[in-house]
Coordinates of N, CA, C and O in Angstrom, one line a residue:
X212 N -68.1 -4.0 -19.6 CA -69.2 -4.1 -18.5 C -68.5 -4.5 -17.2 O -68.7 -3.8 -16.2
X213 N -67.7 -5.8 -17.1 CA -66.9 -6.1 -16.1 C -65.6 -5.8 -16.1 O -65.2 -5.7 -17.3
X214 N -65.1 -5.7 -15.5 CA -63.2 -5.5 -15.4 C -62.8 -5.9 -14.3 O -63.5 -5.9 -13.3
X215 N -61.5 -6.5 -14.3 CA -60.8 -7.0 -13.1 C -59.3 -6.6 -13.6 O -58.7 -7.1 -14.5
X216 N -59.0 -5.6 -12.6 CA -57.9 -5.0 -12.6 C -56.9 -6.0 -11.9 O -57.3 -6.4 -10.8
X217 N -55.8 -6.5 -12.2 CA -54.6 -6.6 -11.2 C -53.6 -6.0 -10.5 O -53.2 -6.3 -11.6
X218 N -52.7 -5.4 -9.8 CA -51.5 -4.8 -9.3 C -51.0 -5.5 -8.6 O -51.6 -6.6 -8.3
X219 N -49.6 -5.3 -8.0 CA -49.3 -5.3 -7.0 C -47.5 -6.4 -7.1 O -46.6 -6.8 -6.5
X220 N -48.2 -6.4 -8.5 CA -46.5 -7.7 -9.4 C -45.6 -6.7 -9.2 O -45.7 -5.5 -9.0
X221 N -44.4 -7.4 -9.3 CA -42.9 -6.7 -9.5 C -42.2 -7.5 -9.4 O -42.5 -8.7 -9.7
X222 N -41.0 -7.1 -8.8 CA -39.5 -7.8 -8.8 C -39.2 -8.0 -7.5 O -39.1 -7.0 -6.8
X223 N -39.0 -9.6 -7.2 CA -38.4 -9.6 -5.7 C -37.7 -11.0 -6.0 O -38.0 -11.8 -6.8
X224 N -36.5 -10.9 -4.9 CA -35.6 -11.8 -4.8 C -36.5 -13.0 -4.3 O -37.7 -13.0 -4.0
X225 N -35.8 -14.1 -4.3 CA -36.1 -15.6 -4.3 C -36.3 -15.7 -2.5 O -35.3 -15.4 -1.9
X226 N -37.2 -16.1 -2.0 CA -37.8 -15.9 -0.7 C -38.5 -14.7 -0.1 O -38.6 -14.5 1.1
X227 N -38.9 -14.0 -0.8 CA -39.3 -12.8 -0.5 C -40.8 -12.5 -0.3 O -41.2 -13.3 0.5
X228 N -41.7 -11.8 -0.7 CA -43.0 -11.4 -0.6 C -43.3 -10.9 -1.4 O -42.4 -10.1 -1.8
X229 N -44.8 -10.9 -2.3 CA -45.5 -9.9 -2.6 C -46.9 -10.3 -2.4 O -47.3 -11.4 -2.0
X230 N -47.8 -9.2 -2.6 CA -49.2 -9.2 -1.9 C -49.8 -8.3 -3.5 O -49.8 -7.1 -3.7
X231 N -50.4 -9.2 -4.5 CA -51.4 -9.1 -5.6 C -52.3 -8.9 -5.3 O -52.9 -9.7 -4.5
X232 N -52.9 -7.6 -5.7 CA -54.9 -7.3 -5.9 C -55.4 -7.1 -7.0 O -54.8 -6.6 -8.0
X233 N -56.7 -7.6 -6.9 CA -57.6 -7.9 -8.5 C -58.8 -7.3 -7.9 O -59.7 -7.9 -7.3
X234 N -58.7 -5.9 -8.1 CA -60.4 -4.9 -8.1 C -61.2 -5.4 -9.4 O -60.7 -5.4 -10.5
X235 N -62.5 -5.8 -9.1 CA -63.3 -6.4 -10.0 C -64.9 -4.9 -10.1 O -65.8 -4.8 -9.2
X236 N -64.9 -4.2 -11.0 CA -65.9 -3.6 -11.1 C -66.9 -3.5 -12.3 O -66.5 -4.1 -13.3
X237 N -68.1 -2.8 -12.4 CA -69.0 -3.2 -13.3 C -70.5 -2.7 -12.4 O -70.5 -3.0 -11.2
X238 N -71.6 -2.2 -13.0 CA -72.4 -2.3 -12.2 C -73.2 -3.4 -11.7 O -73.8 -3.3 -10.6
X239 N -73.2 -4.2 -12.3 CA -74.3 -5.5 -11.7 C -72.9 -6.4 -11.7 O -72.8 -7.2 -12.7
X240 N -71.9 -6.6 -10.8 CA -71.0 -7.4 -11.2 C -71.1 -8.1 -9.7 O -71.0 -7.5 -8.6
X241 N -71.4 -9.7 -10.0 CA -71.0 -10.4 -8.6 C -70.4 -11.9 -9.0 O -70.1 -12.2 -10.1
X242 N -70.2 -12.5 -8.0 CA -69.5 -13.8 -8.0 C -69.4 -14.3 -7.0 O -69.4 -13.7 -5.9
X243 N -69.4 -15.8 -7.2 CA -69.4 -17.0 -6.1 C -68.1 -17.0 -6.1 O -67.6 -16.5 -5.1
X244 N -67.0 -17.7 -7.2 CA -65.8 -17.6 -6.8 C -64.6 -16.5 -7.3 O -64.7 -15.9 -8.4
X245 N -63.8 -16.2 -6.6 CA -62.1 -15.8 -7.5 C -61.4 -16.0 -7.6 O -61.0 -16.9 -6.8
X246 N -60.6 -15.8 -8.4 CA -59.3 -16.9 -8.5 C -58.1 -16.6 -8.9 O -57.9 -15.7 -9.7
X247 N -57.2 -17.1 -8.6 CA -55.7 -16.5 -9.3 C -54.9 -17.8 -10.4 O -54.8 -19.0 -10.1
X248 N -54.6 -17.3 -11.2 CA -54.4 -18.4 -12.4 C -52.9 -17.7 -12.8 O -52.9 -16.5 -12.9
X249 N -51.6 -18.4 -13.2 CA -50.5 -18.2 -13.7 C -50.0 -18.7 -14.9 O -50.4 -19.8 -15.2
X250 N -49.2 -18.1 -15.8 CA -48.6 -18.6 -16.7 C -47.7 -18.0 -17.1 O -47.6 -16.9 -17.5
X251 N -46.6 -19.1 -17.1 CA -45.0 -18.6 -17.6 C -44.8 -18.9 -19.3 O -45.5 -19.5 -20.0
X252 N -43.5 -18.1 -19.5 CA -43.5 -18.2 -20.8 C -43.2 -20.1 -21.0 O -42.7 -20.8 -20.1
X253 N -43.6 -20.5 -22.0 CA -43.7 -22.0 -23.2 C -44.2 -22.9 -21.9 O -43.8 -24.0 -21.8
X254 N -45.2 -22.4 -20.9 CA -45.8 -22.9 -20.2 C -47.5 -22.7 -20.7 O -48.0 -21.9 -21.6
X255 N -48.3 -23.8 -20.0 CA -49.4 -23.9 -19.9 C -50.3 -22.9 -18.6 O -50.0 -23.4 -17.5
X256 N -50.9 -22.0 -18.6 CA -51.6 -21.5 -17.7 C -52.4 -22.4 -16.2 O -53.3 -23.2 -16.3
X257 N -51.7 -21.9 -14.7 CA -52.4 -22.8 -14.5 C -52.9 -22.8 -13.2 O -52.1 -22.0 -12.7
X258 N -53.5 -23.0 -12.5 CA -54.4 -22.4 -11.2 C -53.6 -22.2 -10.3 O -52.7 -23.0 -10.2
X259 N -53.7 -21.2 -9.5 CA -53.1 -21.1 -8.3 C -54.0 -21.0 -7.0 O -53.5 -21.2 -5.9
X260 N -55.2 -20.6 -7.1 CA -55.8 -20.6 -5.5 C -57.1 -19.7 -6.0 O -56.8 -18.7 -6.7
X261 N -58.1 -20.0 -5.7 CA -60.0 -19.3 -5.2 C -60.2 -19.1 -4.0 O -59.6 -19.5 -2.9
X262 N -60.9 -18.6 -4.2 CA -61.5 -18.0 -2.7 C -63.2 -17.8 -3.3 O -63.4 -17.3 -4.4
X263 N -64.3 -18.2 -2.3 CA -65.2 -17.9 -2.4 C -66.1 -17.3 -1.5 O -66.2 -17.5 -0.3
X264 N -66.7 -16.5 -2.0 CA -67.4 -14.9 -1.1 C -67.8 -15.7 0.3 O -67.7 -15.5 1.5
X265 N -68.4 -16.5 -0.5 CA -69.2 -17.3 0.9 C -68.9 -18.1 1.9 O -69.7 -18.6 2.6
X266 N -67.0 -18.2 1.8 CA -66.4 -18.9 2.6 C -65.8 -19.6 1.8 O -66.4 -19.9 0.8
X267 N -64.5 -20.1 2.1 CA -63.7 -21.3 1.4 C -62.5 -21.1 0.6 O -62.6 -20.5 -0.5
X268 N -61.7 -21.5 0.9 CA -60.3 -21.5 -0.1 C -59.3 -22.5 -1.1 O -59.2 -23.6 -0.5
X269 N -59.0 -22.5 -1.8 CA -58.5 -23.7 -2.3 C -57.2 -23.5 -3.1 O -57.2 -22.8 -4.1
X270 N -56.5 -24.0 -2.7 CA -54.8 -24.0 -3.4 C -54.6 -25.1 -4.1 O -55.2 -26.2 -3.9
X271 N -53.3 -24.7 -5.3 CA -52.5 -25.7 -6.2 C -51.7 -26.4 -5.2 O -51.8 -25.9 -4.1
X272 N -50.9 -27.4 -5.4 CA -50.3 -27.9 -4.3 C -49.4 -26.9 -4.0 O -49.3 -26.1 -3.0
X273 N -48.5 -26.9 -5.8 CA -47.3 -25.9 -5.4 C -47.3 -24.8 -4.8 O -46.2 -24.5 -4.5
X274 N -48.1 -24.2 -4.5 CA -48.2 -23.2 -3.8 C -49.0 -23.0 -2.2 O -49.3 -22.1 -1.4
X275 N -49.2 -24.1 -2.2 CA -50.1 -24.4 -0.9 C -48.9 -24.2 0.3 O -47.8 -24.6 0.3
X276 N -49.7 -23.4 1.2 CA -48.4 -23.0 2.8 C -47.8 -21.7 2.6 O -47.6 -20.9 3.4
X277 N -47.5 -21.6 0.9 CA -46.6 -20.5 1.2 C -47.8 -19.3 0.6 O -47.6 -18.2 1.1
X278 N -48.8 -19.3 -0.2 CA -49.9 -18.2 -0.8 C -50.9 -18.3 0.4 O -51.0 -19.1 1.2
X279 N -51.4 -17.4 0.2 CA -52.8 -16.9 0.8 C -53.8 -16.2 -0.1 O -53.6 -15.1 -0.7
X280 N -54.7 -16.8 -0.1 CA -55.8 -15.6 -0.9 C -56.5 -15.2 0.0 O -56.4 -15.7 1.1
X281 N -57.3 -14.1 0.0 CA -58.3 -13.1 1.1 C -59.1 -12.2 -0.1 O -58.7 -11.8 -1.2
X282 N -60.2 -12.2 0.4 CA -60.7 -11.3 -0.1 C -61.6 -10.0 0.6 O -61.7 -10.2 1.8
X283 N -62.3 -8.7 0.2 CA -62.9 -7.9 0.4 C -63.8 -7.8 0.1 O -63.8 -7.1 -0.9
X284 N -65.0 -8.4 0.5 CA -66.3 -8.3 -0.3 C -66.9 -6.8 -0.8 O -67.1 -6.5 -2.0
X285 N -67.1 -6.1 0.1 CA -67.4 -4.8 0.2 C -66.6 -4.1 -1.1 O -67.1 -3.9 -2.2
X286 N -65.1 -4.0 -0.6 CA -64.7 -3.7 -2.1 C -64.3 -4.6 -3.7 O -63.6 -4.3 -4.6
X287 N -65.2 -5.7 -3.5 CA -64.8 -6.4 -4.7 C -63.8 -6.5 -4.9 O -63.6 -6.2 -6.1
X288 N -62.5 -7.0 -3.8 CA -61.6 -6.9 -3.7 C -60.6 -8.8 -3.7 O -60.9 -9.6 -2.8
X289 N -59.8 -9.1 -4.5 CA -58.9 -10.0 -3.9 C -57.8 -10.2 -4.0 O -57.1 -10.0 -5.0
X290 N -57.3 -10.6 -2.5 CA -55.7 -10.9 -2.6 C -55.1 -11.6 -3.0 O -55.9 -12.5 -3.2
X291 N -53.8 -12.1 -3.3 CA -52.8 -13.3 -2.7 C -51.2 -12.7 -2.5 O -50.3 -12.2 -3.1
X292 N -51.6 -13.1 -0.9 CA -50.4 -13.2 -0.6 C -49.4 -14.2 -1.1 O -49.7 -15.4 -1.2
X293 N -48.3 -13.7 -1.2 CA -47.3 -14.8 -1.9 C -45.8 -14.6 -0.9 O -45.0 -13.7 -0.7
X294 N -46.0 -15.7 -0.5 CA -44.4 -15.8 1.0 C -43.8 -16.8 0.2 O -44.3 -17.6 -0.5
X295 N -42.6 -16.6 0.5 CA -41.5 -17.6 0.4 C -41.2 -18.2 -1.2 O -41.1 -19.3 -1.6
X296 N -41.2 -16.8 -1.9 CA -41.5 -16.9 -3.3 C -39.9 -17.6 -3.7 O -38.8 -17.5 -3.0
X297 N -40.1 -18.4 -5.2 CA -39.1 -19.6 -5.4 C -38.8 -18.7 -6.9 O -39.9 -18.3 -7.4
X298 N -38.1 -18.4 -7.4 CA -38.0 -18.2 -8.3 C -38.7 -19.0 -10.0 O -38.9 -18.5 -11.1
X299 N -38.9 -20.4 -9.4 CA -40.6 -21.0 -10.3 C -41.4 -20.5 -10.2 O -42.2 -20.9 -11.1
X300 N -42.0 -19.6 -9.3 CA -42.7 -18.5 -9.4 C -43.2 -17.5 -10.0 O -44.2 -16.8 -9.5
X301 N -42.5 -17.2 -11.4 CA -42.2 -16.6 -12.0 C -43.0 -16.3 -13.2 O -42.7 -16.8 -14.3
X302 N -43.9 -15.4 -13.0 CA -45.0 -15.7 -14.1 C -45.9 -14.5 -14.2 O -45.9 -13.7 -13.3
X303 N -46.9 -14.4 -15.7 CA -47.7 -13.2 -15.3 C -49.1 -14.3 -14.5 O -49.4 -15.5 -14.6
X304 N -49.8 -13.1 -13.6 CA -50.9 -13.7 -12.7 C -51.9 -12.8 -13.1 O -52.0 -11.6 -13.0
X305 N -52.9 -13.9 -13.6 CA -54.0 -13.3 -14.0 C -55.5 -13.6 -12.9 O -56.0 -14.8 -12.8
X306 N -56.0 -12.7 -12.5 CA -57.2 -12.6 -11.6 C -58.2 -13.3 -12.6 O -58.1 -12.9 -13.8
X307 N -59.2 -14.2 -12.3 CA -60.8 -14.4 -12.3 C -61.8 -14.6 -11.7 O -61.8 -15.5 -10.8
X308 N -62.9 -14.1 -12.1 CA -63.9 -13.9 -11.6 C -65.2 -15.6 -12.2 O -66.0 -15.5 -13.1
X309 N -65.2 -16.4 -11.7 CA -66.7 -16.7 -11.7 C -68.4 -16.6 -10.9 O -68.7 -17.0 -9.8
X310 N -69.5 -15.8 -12.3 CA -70.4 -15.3 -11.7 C -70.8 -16.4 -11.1 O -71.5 -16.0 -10.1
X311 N -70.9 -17.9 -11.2 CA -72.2 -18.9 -10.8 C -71.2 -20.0 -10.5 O -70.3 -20.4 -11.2
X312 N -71.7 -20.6 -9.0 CA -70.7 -21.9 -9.0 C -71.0 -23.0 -9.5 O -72.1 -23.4 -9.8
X313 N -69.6 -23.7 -9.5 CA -69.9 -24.6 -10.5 C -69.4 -24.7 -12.4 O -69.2 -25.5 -13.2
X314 N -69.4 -23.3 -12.4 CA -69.6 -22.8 -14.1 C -67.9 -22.3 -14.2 O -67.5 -21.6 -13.2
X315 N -66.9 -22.5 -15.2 CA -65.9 -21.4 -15.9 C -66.1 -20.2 -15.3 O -67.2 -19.9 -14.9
X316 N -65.4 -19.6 -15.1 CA -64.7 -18.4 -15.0 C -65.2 -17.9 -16.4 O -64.8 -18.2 -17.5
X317 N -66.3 -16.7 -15.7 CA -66.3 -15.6 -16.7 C -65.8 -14.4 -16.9 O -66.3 -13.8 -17.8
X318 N -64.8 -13.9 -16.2 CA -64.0 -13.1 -16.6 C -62.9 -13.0 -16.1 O -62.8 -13.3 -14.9
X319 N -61.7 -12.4 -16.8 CA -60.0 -12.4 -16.1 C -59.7 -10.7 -16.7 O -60.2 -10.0 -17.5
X320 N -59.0 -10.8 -16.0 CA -58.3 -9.7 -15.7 C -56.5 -9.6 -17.2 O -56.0 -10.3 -18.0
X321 N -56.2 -8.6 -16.8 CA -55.0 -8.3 -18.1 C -53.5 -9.0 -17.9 O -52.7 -9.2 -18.7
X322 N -53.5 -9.5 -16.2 CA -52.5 -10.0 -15.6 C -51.7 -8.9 -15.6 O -51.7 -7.8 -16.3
X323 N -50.6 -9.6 -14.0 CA -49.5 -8.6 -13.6 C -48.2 -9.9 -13.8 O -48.1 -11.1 -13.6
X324 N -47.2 -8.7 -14.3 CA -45.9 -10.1 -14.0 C -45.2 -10.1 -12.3 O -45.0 -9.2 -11.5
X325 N -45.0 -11.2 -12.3 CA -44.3 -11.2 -10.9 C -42.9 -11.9 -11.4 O -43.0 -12.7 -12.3
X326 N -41.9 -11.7 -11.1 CA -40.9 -11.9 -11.5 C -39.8 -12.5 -10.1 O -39.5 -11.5 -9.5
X327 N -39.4 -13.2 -9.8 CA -38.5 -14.0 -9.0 C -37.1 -14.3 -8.9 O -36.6 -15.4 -9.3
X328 N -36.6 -13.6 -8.5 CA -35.2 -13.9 -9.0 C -34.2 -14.8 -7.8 O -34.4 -14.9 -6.6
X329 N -33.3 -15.2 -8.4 CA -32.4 -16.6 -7.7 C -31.2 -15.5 -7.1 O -30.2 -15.9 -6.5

């Protein structure tokens, strides 16, 4: 019924860029927040940055200055930009969707790997 696609992972050297999108579709599909969540291998999964339709952003420390999230309402669309990527970086990133704020995240996405290299 819902899906949230990711793209946009790959392989880039250690300072580098990449720019992740998470297309969210479904017919009745909305949401207050989105979100980007990471996890490396014999790691714990773990937030990286929301964005909410209605305004507002919020970052992990680690990654605060150098990500950006944005989104496209229109196309149920969200980004993050990722600058000045560290090779801890290194992880698959999985998009979510929560419909109601306040509430878990009801739906993620299949994750993309991003991969960092030294």
């Amino acid at each position: 019924q819902v899906q949230l696609v990711e793209s946009g992972g790959g392989l880039v050297q250690a300072g580098g860029s990449l720019r992740l999108s998470c297309a969210a579709s479904g017919r009745t599909f909305s949401s207050d927040t989105m979100g980007w969540f990471r996890q490396a291998p014999g790691k714990e999964r773990e937030f990286v940055a929301s964005i909410r339709w209605s305004g507002g952003t919020y970052y992990a420390d680690s990654v605060k200055g150098r990500f950006t999230i944005s989104g496209d309402n229109a196309k149920k669309t969200v980004y993050l930009q990722m600058n000045s990527l560290k090779p801890e970086d290194t992880a698959v990133y999985y998009c979510a969707a929560a419909v109601t704020r306040g509430r878990p995240y009801d739906y993620w996405g299949q994750g993309t790997q991003v991969t960092v290299s030294s």
